[in-house]
Amino acid sequence: MKRKVSSTHSTAASHKRNGRPHRGHEATEVRPFPARMPLGQFLFEYLHRRGVRHSFGVPGDFALPTFAWLEKSPIQSITMTHEPGAGFAADAYSRINGIGLVCVTYCVGGLNVLNSIAGAFAEKSPVVVVSGAPGRKDREKDPLLHHKVKTFETQRRVYDEVTVASTVLLDEQTAAAEISRCVEACLRHKRPVYIEVPHDMVDREVPTVQIPLAVKVQSEPHVLQEALDESLTMLRSAKKPVILAGVELHRFGLTDIAVKMAERMNIPIAADLLSKSAVPENHPLYIGVYGGAMSSELAVRNYVESADCVLMLGTFITDMNMGIGTANLDRSRVILATTESIRVQYHKYEDIEFLDFLQGLATSRIPRKKFKHPNPHFEPKPLSRTELTDPINMKELIRIVSLNLDENCCVVSDVGDGLFGAVGIRTSKRAEFIAPAYYLSMGFAVPASIGVSIADSKLRPIVLVGDGAFQMTGTELSTAVRLGLRPIVLILNNDGYGTMRKIRDGSFNTISRWNYGKICELVGGGEYSVAATKGELDGAIRSALGSTTTRVIDVRIPRDDMSPQLANMTKEMSKLRGAKKVEAAENTPMK
Ligand SMILES: Cc1ncc(C[n+]2csc(CCOP(=O)(O)OP(=O)(O)O)c2C)c(N)n1
Ligand SMILES: [Mg+2]
């Protein structure tokens, strides 16, 4: 059993992404709450004190009293065009800010945003879902009220599958404690929570609670020592170790500890698809993205797969991260440390806190390793005059995007070849990267770019979105234009579901050919251009970066083209399929 031993004030947690501090749950307010407050006022005041500055959502009649409290609160409410977009925006916002909020109405709104919240759960993004709901009184005789599905409990029960805590605020005496329980669980587990607010409860005065002191859970000392001893033996004798920096390092604000440890021991660092950019990509020890056949470069793949000790820190062993079964990592060489468990070779250690383990490693004496960089970063070759009129393709698109990125850019990728291609983006400047790289829900990127811009107004989102994914949520650009945001949206227009066509072709991969430029007219703002050549794309991105409006660029990718990463993957997968069935990686990095 882990032991709860000491208390510190919970607002002291510091969370950073690439050195940028998370605003989420840093000390903001130490004044105690009054003994009693209207429920709605307490809810949003509590969320504000825990770091929420914005809410994304769509109102409805059951939620209007809650939205009225939201409007009076210090949290800024942003109405989106559709709930899935609100969920994706809140997810991206949470990844940058450390906590986010989506406010919706009962079932028609709540179930509409469910898929986005499922993605946030799967990829550990701390989103609070507040849903308006029928009143306590409305529920008494179990009538057929509008928006009800099966029972009044339906929505909450569905949400139990995609959250780490949920509550329906039907009792004044416990409402504040329930809010606190859910919000604290969201911050602790970095996963969504669900708070249902019946419309006739939200104005009632309720007894409040204070923000709890954080309880530091400590590892079992003997188990911790044992796990450290085994890991340190491996690390000390390793001639060619490598760190695979996983997404939990970013979510739990631990990247700096891992990077400092790598620097002290001179161990190179690779990222995976989900954690790309969590470690600054211009760091001298950074070697690129590893993902089996989907690695950014062959050199990264070779280095990681020939390492004699792979230290995976906070890594999700997902099929995507492991290149859909193409990763070749032998468990006898792997230390896998996450917030869920610590595995060293064939041993699994329980009751150990990830932070204690990480700090234990970071402060141990390990001789500096010899390291020859297998994949030093070099700027992509600048475009020469002679190639400006060459037709554009995925490989060149990634090169041109890379050439134009700077430290204020955040690449936001949707699902499709944009995501595979984005693995190859690497700049000497620090650029951020956000994508639904495990759950893989299409429609993420355009709304997510709104969440990114709102969470950090200095960040300029560069959106990579396929024509198929754009047709799902691209109209959310309406919200970006209304708010004066400036995403640069590259529609990777390859005339349909390109990735699907590579796996199995059929008429089901056909979509309508839109005149994408009309979107600016439709939403009343933004500028548009078409890029069919390298020069046109480069010019369009440069001009977009110099302007202050939303920009849509219709990039004409040849129908049969694909990124080198996707080409590699499909080649290797078909080889593997011939030999043996490719299975989703189980949660152990076995060969
Ligand atoms: C919400 C959702 N629906 C369906 C899919 C399955 N899917 C994965 S990629 C893809 C095609 C994507 O097409 P597009 O956005 O044009 O990108 P491309 O593959 O052409 O690069 C589909 C349908 C998904 N991942 N998410
Ligand atoms: Mg497409």
XYZ file of C-alpha atoms and ligand atoms in Angstrom:
618
model
C 0.000 0.000 0.000
C 1.196 3.514 -0.809
C 1.209 5.703 2.253
C -0.322 9.127 2.616
C 2.191 10.933 4.721
C 2.653 14.625 4.395
C 0.545 17.551 3.399
C 1.510 20.549 1.347
C -0.774 23.219 0.040
C -2.087 21.867 -3.216
C -1.832 25.143 -5.079
C 1.939 24.903 -4.993
C 2.158 22.413 -7.874
C 4.217 23.690 -10.758
C 3.502 22.417 -14.233
C 5.533 23.211 -17.272
C 5.443 22.467 -20.930
C 8.754 23.069 -22.634
C 9.615 25.492 -19.893
C 6.350 27.340 -20.312
C 4.522 27.234 -16.978
C 1.009 25.814 -16.942
C -1.376 28.270 -15.479
C -3.519 25.400 -14.240
C -3.745 25.038 -10.495
C -1.017 27.399 -9.536
C -1.652 29.502 -6.458
C -4.166 32.140 -7.411
C -6.381 32.732 -4.447
C -5.859 31.920 -0.807
C -8.874 33.768 0.607
C -11.255 31.173 2.103
C -14.677 30.714 0.544
C -17.562 32.177 2.588
C -19.423 29.535 4.625
C -22.370 29.510 2.218
C -22.609 30.453 -1.445
C -25.023 29.907 -4.326
C -24.051 26.573 -5.859
C -23.387 28.030 -9.328
C -21.196 30.771 -7.916
C -19.196 28.286 -5.844
C -18.759 25.918 -8.813
C -17.182 28.473 -11.121
C -15.255 30.255 -8.376
C -13.748 26.921 -7.348
C -12.826 26.086 -10.944
C -11.317 29.524 -11.401
C -9.176 29.152 -8.307
C -7.967 25.803 -9.661
C -6.790 27.389 -12.889
C -9.753 27.445 -15.295
C -9.885 30.754 -17.162
C -12.117 29.802 -20.108
C -15.028 27.531 -20.844
C -16.049 26.080 -24.209
C -19.618 25.037 -24.849
C -23.134 25.371 -26.179
C -26.052 26.271 -23.851
C -29.509 24.679 -23.672
C -32.607 25.246 -21.573
C -31.585 22.915 -18.736
C -28.169 24.575 -18.671
C -29.212 28.232 -18.932
C -29.245 28.898 -15.165
C -25.754 27.385 -14.977
C -24.558 29.474 -17.935
C -25.950 32.556 -16.160
C -23.601 31.829 -13.225
C -20.770 31.133 -15.647
C -21.313 34.527 -17.230
C -21.161 36.257 -13.828
C -17.988 34.348 -12.919
C -14.394 35.348 -13.763
C -14.293 32.492 -16.316
C -14.774 33.566 -19.922
C -17.423 31.552 -21.728
C -16.863 30.733 -25.404
C -19.820 29.498 -27.408
C -18.775 27.106 -30.153
C -20.808 25.982 -33.178
C -21.129 22.340 -32.098
C -20.376 20.394 -28.921
C -17.723 18.061 -30.412
C -15.753 21.195 -31.294
C -16.212 22.541 -27.762
C -14.816 19.262 -26.427
C -11.791 19.270 -28.731
C -11.104 22.923 -27.907
C -11.339 22.209 -24.164
C -9.055 19.187 -24.563
C -6.340 21.186 -26.352
C -6.760 24.047 -23.855
C -6.325 21.614 -20.974
C -3.134 20.159 -22.466
C -1.581 23.624 -22.454
C -3.265 25.209 -19.442
C -3.241 22.210 -17.092
C -7.048 22.081 -16.698
C -9.997 23.058 -18.909
C -13.776 23.241 -18.913
C -16.608 22.375 -21.251
C -20.193 23.449 -20.420
C -23.120 21.840 -22.183
C -26.761 20.959 -21.827
C -28.300 17.629 -20.923
C -27.805 14.605 -23.238
C -28.186 16.383 -26.598
C -25.136 18.422 -25.609
C -23.481 16.060 -23.162
C -23.674 13.024 -25.420
C -22.633 15.142 -28.395
C -19.363 16.010 -26.672
C -18.809 12.473 -25.401
C -16.402 11.413 -28.151
C -14.133 14.392 -27.509
C -14.109 13.616 -23.791
C -13.379 9.952 -24.515
C -10.296 11.166 -26.383
C -9.304 13.347 -23.434
C -9.630 10.337 -21.142
C -7.607 8.089 -23.425
C -4.810 10.654 -23.821
C -4.852 11.978 -20.235
C -6.121 15.483 -20.705
C -7.722 17.109 -17.632
C -11.125 18.404 -18.811
C -14.030 19.185 -16.467
C -17.445 18.573 -18.063
C -20.278 20.605 -16.541
C -23.680 19.607 -17.858
C -26.981 21.308 -17.125
C -29.766 18.840 -16.356
C -33.425 18.420 -15.434
C -34.229 19.694 -11.953
C -34.500 17.668 -8.774
C -38.223 18.355 -8.792
C -38.556 17.365 -12.476
C -37.283 13.895 -11.660
C -39.829 13.032 -8.981
C -42.376 11.086 -11.015
C -39.936 10.013 -13.701
C -41.724 11.860 -16.528
C -40.711 11.798 -20.185
C -38.896 15.109 -20.284
C -37.224 16.355 -23.456
C -33.539 15.313 -23.867
C -34.021 12.299 -21.561
C -32.810 9.033 -23.106
C -33.634 6.083 -20.871
C -33.488 7.238 -17.276
C -32.369 10.488 -15.666
C -29.167 8.643 -14.794
C -28.313 7.745 -18.405
C -25.898 10.548 -19.152
C -24.029 10.214 -15.876
C -23.707 6.456 -16.344
C -22.371 6.873 -19.850
C -19.864 9.415 -18.535
C -18.649 7.006 -15.891
C -16.886 5.181 -18.751
C -14.863 8.228 -19.806
C -14.131 10.030 -16.546
C -12.272 9.432 -13.294
C -15.034 10.970 -11.141
C -18.641 11.988 -11.670
C -21.440 13.532 -9.658
C -25.024 14.757 -9.932
C -25.558 17.715 -7.611
C -28.938 16.784 -6.146
C -28.118 17.449 -2.493
C -27.288 20.909 -1.115
C -25.396 19.451 1.829
C -22.870 17.546 -0.285
C -22.806 19.618 -3.497
C -19.696 21.688 -2.713
C -17.762 18.673 -1.431
C -18.722 16.779 -4.586
C -17.490 19.597 -6.808
C -14.219 19.652 -4.907
C -13.855 15.858 -5.090
C -14.331 15.842 -8.859
C -12.108 18.826 -9.666
C -9.301 17.509 -7.455
C -9.571 14.081 -9.138
C -9.294 15.783 -12.539
C -6.099 17.543 -11.468
C -4.632 14.494 -9.776
C -5.284 11.950 -12.527
C -5.090 14.381 -15.491
C -8.292 12.916 -16.834
C -11.838 14.211 -17.388
C -14.528 14.442 -14.697
C -18.267 14.977 -14.986
C -20.406 17.350 -12.915
C -24.166 17.362 -13.585
C -26.044 20.424 -12.361
C -29.850 20.161 -12.121
C -31.272 23.533 -13.129
C -33.254 23.992 -9.916
C -30.167 23.417 -7.728
C -27.773 25.925 -9.210
C -29.216 29.036 -7.535
C -29.522 27.437 -4.078
C -27.231 28.463 -1.266
C -25.067 25.561 -0.214
C -22.479 25.060 2.518
C -19.040 25.422 0.942
C -15.771 23.556 1.387
C -12.224 24.851 1.054
C -9.664 23.649 -1.491
C -8.080 20.647 0.230
C -4.447 20.445 1.163
C -2.700 18.072 -1.214
C -1.853 14.776 0.375
C 1.501 13.537 -0.784
C 1.283 9.824 -1.374
C 4.628 8.178 -0.666
C 5.998 5.017 -2.113
C 6.685 1.910 -0.067
C 10.385 2.547 0.699
C 11.541 -1.059 0.303
C 9.753 -1.618 -2.962
C 11.038 1.700 -4.265
C 14.601 0.792 -3.317
C 14.297 -2.593 -4.976
C 12.956 -1.077 -8.216
C 15.661 1.580 -8.192
C 18.390 -0.966 -7.516
C 17.327 -3.130 -10.424
C 16.984 -0.135 -12.740
C 20.283 1.396 -11.684
C 22.114 -1.876 -12.250
C 20.795 -1.873 -15.798
C 21.564 1.780 -16.359
C 25.065 1.595 -14.875
C 26.129 -1.299 -17.039
C 24.416 0.002 -20.178
C 26.781 1.131 -22.921
C 24.065 2.505 -25.135
C 21.030 3.573 -23.107
C 18.229 5.766 -24.434
C 15.333 7.588 -22.773
C 11.918 7.410 -24.390
C 10.221 10.498 -22.985
C 6.492 9.827 -22.738
C 3.494 12.090 -22.577
C 3.027 11.724 -18.817
C 6.215 13.724 -18.266
C 4.432 16.676 -19.802
C 1.040 16.084 -18.208
C 2.503 15.776 -14.711
C 5.015 18.601 -15.133
C 8.044 16.305 -14.841
C 9.822 16.980 -18.121
C 12.507 19.119 -16.507
C 13.518 16.388 -14.045
C 13.865 13.888 -16.888
C 15.826 16.273 -19.117
C 18.208 17.231 -16.290
C 18.775 13.555 -15.546
C 19.513 12.887 -19.221
C 21.968 15.790 -19.262
C 23.767 14.595 -16.149
C 24.125 11.039 -17.489
C 24.559 12.080 -21.129
C 21.759 9.786 -22.292
C 19.958 10.653 -25.540
C 16.214 11.256 -25.555
C 13.644 10.161 -28.097
C 9.953 11.098 -28.021
C 6.956 9.175 -29.287
C 4.066 10.363 -31.409
C 1.926 11.327 -28.418
C 4.734 13.073 -26.578
C 6.297 14.813 -29.560
C 7.543 18.247 -28.485
C 7.143 17.521 -24.741
C 10.958 17.573 -24.713
C 12.289 20.580 -26.649
C 13.241 19.279 -30.077
C 16.260 21.572 -30.247
C 17.846 19.960 -27.184
C 21.308 18.557 -28.052
C 20.401 15.133 -26.624
C 17.123 14.906 -28.565
C 17.299 12.379 -31.383
C 13.748 12.380 -32.843
C 10.464 10.489 -32.685
C 10.521 6.732 -32.200
C 7.591 4.614 -33.333
C 8.829 1.450 -35.022
C 8.373 1.833 -38.757
C 6.719 5.181 -38.088
C 9.861 6.708 -36.556
C 10.813 10.147 -37.789
C 14.036 8.807 -39.298
C 15.580 5.378 -39.721
C 18.531 6.486 -37.585
C 16.218 7.049 -34.597
C 14.619 3.675 -35.056
C 17.966 1.927 -35.330
C 19.341 3.712 -32.276
C 16.390 2.895 -30.026
C 16.073 -0.689 -31.206
C 19.780 -1.366 -30.729
C 19.978 0.334 -27.311
C 20.910 -1.960 -24.442
C 18.629 -0.110 -22.013
C 15.450 1.738 -23.018
C 14.195 3.907 -20.177
C 10.562 4.678 -20.943
C 9.351 7.491 -18.739
C 5.613 8.102 -18.693
C 5.187 6.355 -22.040
C 1.834 5.004 -23.226
C 2.496 1.708 -24.976
C -0.185 2.270 -27.593
C -0.369 0.606 -30.970
C 0.209 3.990 -32.631
C 3.189 4.854 -30.423
C 4.652 1.470 -31.224
C 4.136 1.888 -34.973
C 1.153 -0.486 -35.195
C 3.095 -3.524 -34.122
C 6.287 -2.645 -35.982
C 8.270 -1.619 -32.884
C 11.018 -4.000 -31.947
C 11.726 -3.558 -28.258
C 12.734 -6.492 -26.158
C 11.330 -6.377 -22.653
C 14.623 -7.566 -21.193
C 16.107 -4.185 -22.162
C 13.204 -2.014 -21.016
C 12.434 -0.027 -17.887
C 8.856 1.262 -18.162
C 7.888 3.789 -15.510
C 4.472 5.417 -15.559
C 2.011 6.792 -13.026
C 0.303 3.417 -13.177
C 3.159 1.024 -12.576
C 6.897 0.516 -12.726
C 8.178 -2.427 -14.767
C 11.826 -3.321 -14.928
C 12.622 -6.089 -17.362
C 10.213 -8.879 -16.349
C 9.383 -7.476 -12.903
C 6.451 -5.301 -11.999
C 6.690 -3.077 -8.921
C 3.563 -1.744 -7.282
C 2.954 0.926 -4.657
C 5.592 3.213 -6.116
C 4.938 6.820 -7.038
C 6.269 7.717 -10.481
C 7.724 10.955 -9.103
C 9.623 9.144 -6.326
C 11.050 6.682 -8.838
C 12.035 9.439 -11.244
C 13.664 11.489 -8.515
C 15.422 8.384 -7.228
C 16.949 7.800 -10.657
C 17.727 11.457 -11.225
C 19.687 11.788 -7.982
C 21.624 8.516 -8.251
C 25.218 8.250 -9.288
C 25.539 6.931 -12.789
C 28.712 7.419 -14.790
C 28.284 9.663 -17.824
C 27.717 7.665 -20.964
C 29.545 8.015 -24.223
C 27.100 9.167 -26.844
C 27.505 9.791 -30.528
C 24.457 11.595 -31.894
C 22.848 9.415 -34.566
C 20.554 12.058 -35.936
C 21.837 15.585 -35.378
C 19.396 18.232 -36.299
C 19.954 20.239 -39.397
C 17.670 22.803 -40.895
C 15.722 21.449 -43.843
C 17.245 22.579 -47.116
C 15.930 26.027 -48.054
C 13.822 26.152 -51.175
C 15.820 26.942 -54.266
C 14.448 29.059 -57.069
C 14.456 26.145 -59.464
C 12.069 24.055 -57.395
C 9.450 26.712 -56.662
C 7.216 25.526 -59.481
C 7.484 21.835 -58.583
C 4.167 20.289 -57.593
C 3.647 19.940 -53.851
C 3.526 16.568 -52.083
C 3.407 15.412 -48.443
C 7.157 15.128 -48.013
C 7.737 18.622 -49.337
C 4.818 20.006 -47.359
C 6.474 18.827 -44.145
C 9.777 20.344 -45.234
C 8.150 23.683 -46.043
C 6.179 23.760 -42.783
C 9.393 22.954 -40.859
C 11.252 25.765 -42.614
C 8.633 28.259 -41.517
C 8.095 27.276 -37.879
C 9.313 29.412 -35.025
C 9.046 29.225 -31.248
C 5.601 30.815 -31.264
C 4.102 28.146 -33.500
C 2.044 25.218 -32.315
C 1.481 22.493 -34.894
C -1.997 21.049 -34.360
C -2.514 17.909 -36.368
C -5.669 16.041 -37.208
C -5.864 12.336 -37.990
C -4.808 11.211 -41.456
C -1.556 11.550 -43.316
C -0.968 14.941 -41.707
C -0.344 13.119 -38.439
C 2.057 10.580 -39.940
C 3.878 13.308 -41.849
C 4.090 15.540 -38.769
C 6.342 12.939 -37.140
C 9.004 14.228 -39.502
C 8.716 17.883 -38.457
C 11.708 19.021 -36.498
C 12.999 22.519 -36.091
C 15.951 24.108 -34.422
C 13.467 26.401 -32.743
C 11.144 25.171 -30.085
C 7.710 24.558 -31.562
C 4.785 22.877 -29.875
C 2.824 19.915 -31.195
C -0.678 18.757 -30.273
C -2.576 15.865 -31.847
C -5.021 13.098 -30.899
C -2.155 10.726 -31.552
C -3.573 7.730 -29.694
C -7.373 7.996 -29.726
C -7.246 9.254 -33.310
C -10.533 11.048 -33.590
C -10.921 12.961 -36.827
C -12.208 16.504 -36.525
C -9.872 17.416 -33.670
C -7.525 19.946 -35.182
C -9.575 22.981 -36.236
C -11.479 23.269 -32.926
C -8.332 22.339 -30.986
C -6.541 25.290 -32.592
C -9.116 27.526 -30.892
C -8.306 25.946 -27.518
C -4.580 26.442 -28.173
C -4.984 30.127 -29.072
C -7.188 30.809 -26.062
C -4.871 28.977 -23.655
C -1.833 30.881 -24.881
C -2.454 33.878 -27.094
C 1.240 33.982 -28.083
C 0.949 30.608 -29.814
C 0.123 30.636 -33.520
C -1.567 27.353 -34.449
C -0.467 25.732 -37.706
C -3.230 23.240 -38.402
C -2.607 20.144 -40.521
C -6.005 18.759 -41.430
C -7.094 16.366 -44.170
C -9.975 17.310 -46.437
C -12.061 14.565 -44.790
C -11.403 15.771 -41.256
C -11.956 19.381 -42.309
C -15.396 18.462 -43.580
C -16.224 17.210 -40.057
C -15.428 20.273 -37.952
C -13.860 22.882 -40.250
C -16.886 25.139 -39.915
C -15.672 25.808 -36.364
C -13.462 28.395 -38.092
C -16.542 30.532 -37.606
C -15.672 30.717 -33.899
C -12.008 31.484 -34.637
C -12.998 34.378 -36.898
C -15.554 35.698 -34.402
C -12.937 35.714 -31.655
C -10.260 37.280 -33.860
C -7.981 34.230 -33.599
C -5.348 33.541 -36.239
C -4.989 29.832 -36.966
C -3.221 28.962 -40.203
C -5.183 26.017 -41.554
C -3.520 23.792 -44.136
C -6.188 21.600 -45.700
C -4.272 18.602 -47.032
C -6.585 18.117 -49.956
C -5.969 14.703 -51.499
C -9.522 14.185 -52.673
C -10.888 11.890 -49.981
C -9.911 9.521 -47.218
C -6.334 8.981 -48.374
C -5.147 6.985 -45.369
C -8.108 4.631 -45.652
C -7.496 4.215 -49.377
C -3.979 2.966 -48.588
C -5.388 0.326 -46.250
C -8.426 -0.685 -48.309
C -9.761 1.207 -51.273
C -13.433 1.481 -52.100
C -16.165 3.956 -52.917
C -16.608 4.487 -49.172
C -13.455 6.614 -49.213
C -14.972 9.189 -51.553
C -16.091 12.542 -50.204
C -17.498 15.635 -51.891
C -15.080 18.074 -53.444
C -15.619 21.303 -51.584
C -14.687 24.742 -52.714
C -12.756 25.361 -49.524
C -12.212 29.056 -50.177
C -15.907 29.685 -49.694
C -15.512 28.960 -45.987
C -14.157 32.488 -45.477
C -17.235 33.951 -47.138
C -19.451 31.628 -45.106
C -17.962 32.532 -41.736
C -17.461 36.182 -42.609
C -13.694 36.457 -42.310
C -10.276 35.012 -42.863
C -8.246 34.792 -46.037
C -7.810 31.942 -48.443
C -5.360 30.676 -50.994
C -4.650 27.570 -53.053
C -1.203 25.961 -53.071
C -0.409 23.442 -55.765
C 3.351 24.040 -55.944
C 6.144 24.266 -53.386
C 6.549 27.967 -54.057
C 2.846 28.654 -53.632
C 2.750 26.804 -50.323
C 5.839 28.529 -48.981
C 4.509 31.915 -50.082
C 1.104 31.234 -48.545
C 2.557 30.200 -45.176
C 4.934 33.160 -45.081
C 2.206 35.589 -45.904
C -0.095 33.946 -43.329
C 2.589 34.253 -40.640
C 2.918 37.930 -41.453
C -0.799 38.577 -41.233
C -3.150 38.805 -38.293
C -6.144 36.908 -39.607
C -7.344 33.344 -39.878
C -5.800 31.786 -42.976
C -7.061 28.807 -44.961
C -4.694 27.199 -47.468
C -6.080 24.543 -49.780
C -2.999 22.392 -50.409
C -3.447 20.249 -53.501
C -1.778 16.981 -52.553
C -1.760 14.438 -55.410
C -4.377 11.744 -54.809
C -1.911 8.876 -54.534
C 0.837 10.642 -52.649
C 1.687 9.914 -49.019
C 4.224 10.931 -46.404
C 7.436 8.878 -46.106
C 6.275 7.763 -42.637
C 2.963 6.405 -43.920
C 4.710 4.785 -46.880
C 7.115 3.079 -44.520
C 4.356 1.904 -42.246
C 2.182 0.475 -44.982
C 5.179 -1.290 -46.511
C 6.223 -2.825 -43.227
C 2.695 -3.710 -42.185
C 2.045 -5.571 -45.391
C 5.310 -7.484 -44.869
C 4.260 -8.304 -41.316
C 0.750 -9.248 -42.397
C 2.242 -11.755 -44.735
C 4.304 -13.320 -41.965
C 2.060 -13.032 -38.932
C -1.008 -11.237 -37.754
C -0.319 -7.705 -36.559
C -1.915 -7.171 -33.206
C -2.386 -3.999 -31.227
C 0.483 -3.739 -28.792
C -0.551 -4.906 -25.378
C 0.467 -2.843 -22.454
C 3.879 -4.414 -22.247
C 6.703 -3.601 -24.616
C 7.328 -7.208 -25.564
C 8.988 -8.219 -28.739
C -14.235 10.484 -36.079
C -13.522 9.478 -36.938
N -14.185 8.833 -37.929
C -13.538 7.955 -38.723
C -12.201 7.695 -38.536
C -11.472 6.684 -39.431
N -10.513 7.401 -40.310
C -9.192 7.496 -40.001
S -8.314 8.335 -41.126
C -9.682 8.571 -42.087
C -9.567 9.337 -43.361
C -9.057 10.723 -43.134
O -9.235 11.446 -44.299
P -8.609 12.875 -44.434
O -8.966 13.708 -43.270
O -8.951 13.405 -45.752
O -7.031 12.597 -44.302
P -6.136 11.702 -45.297
O -6.199 10.303 -44.791
O -6.704 11.838 -46.662
O -4.765 12.266 -45.152
C -10.807 7.982 -41.519
C -12.177 8.015 -42.114
C -11.567 8.360 -37.475
N -10.290 8.146 -37.182
N -12.243 9.267 -36.728
Mg -7.877 13.380 -47.493
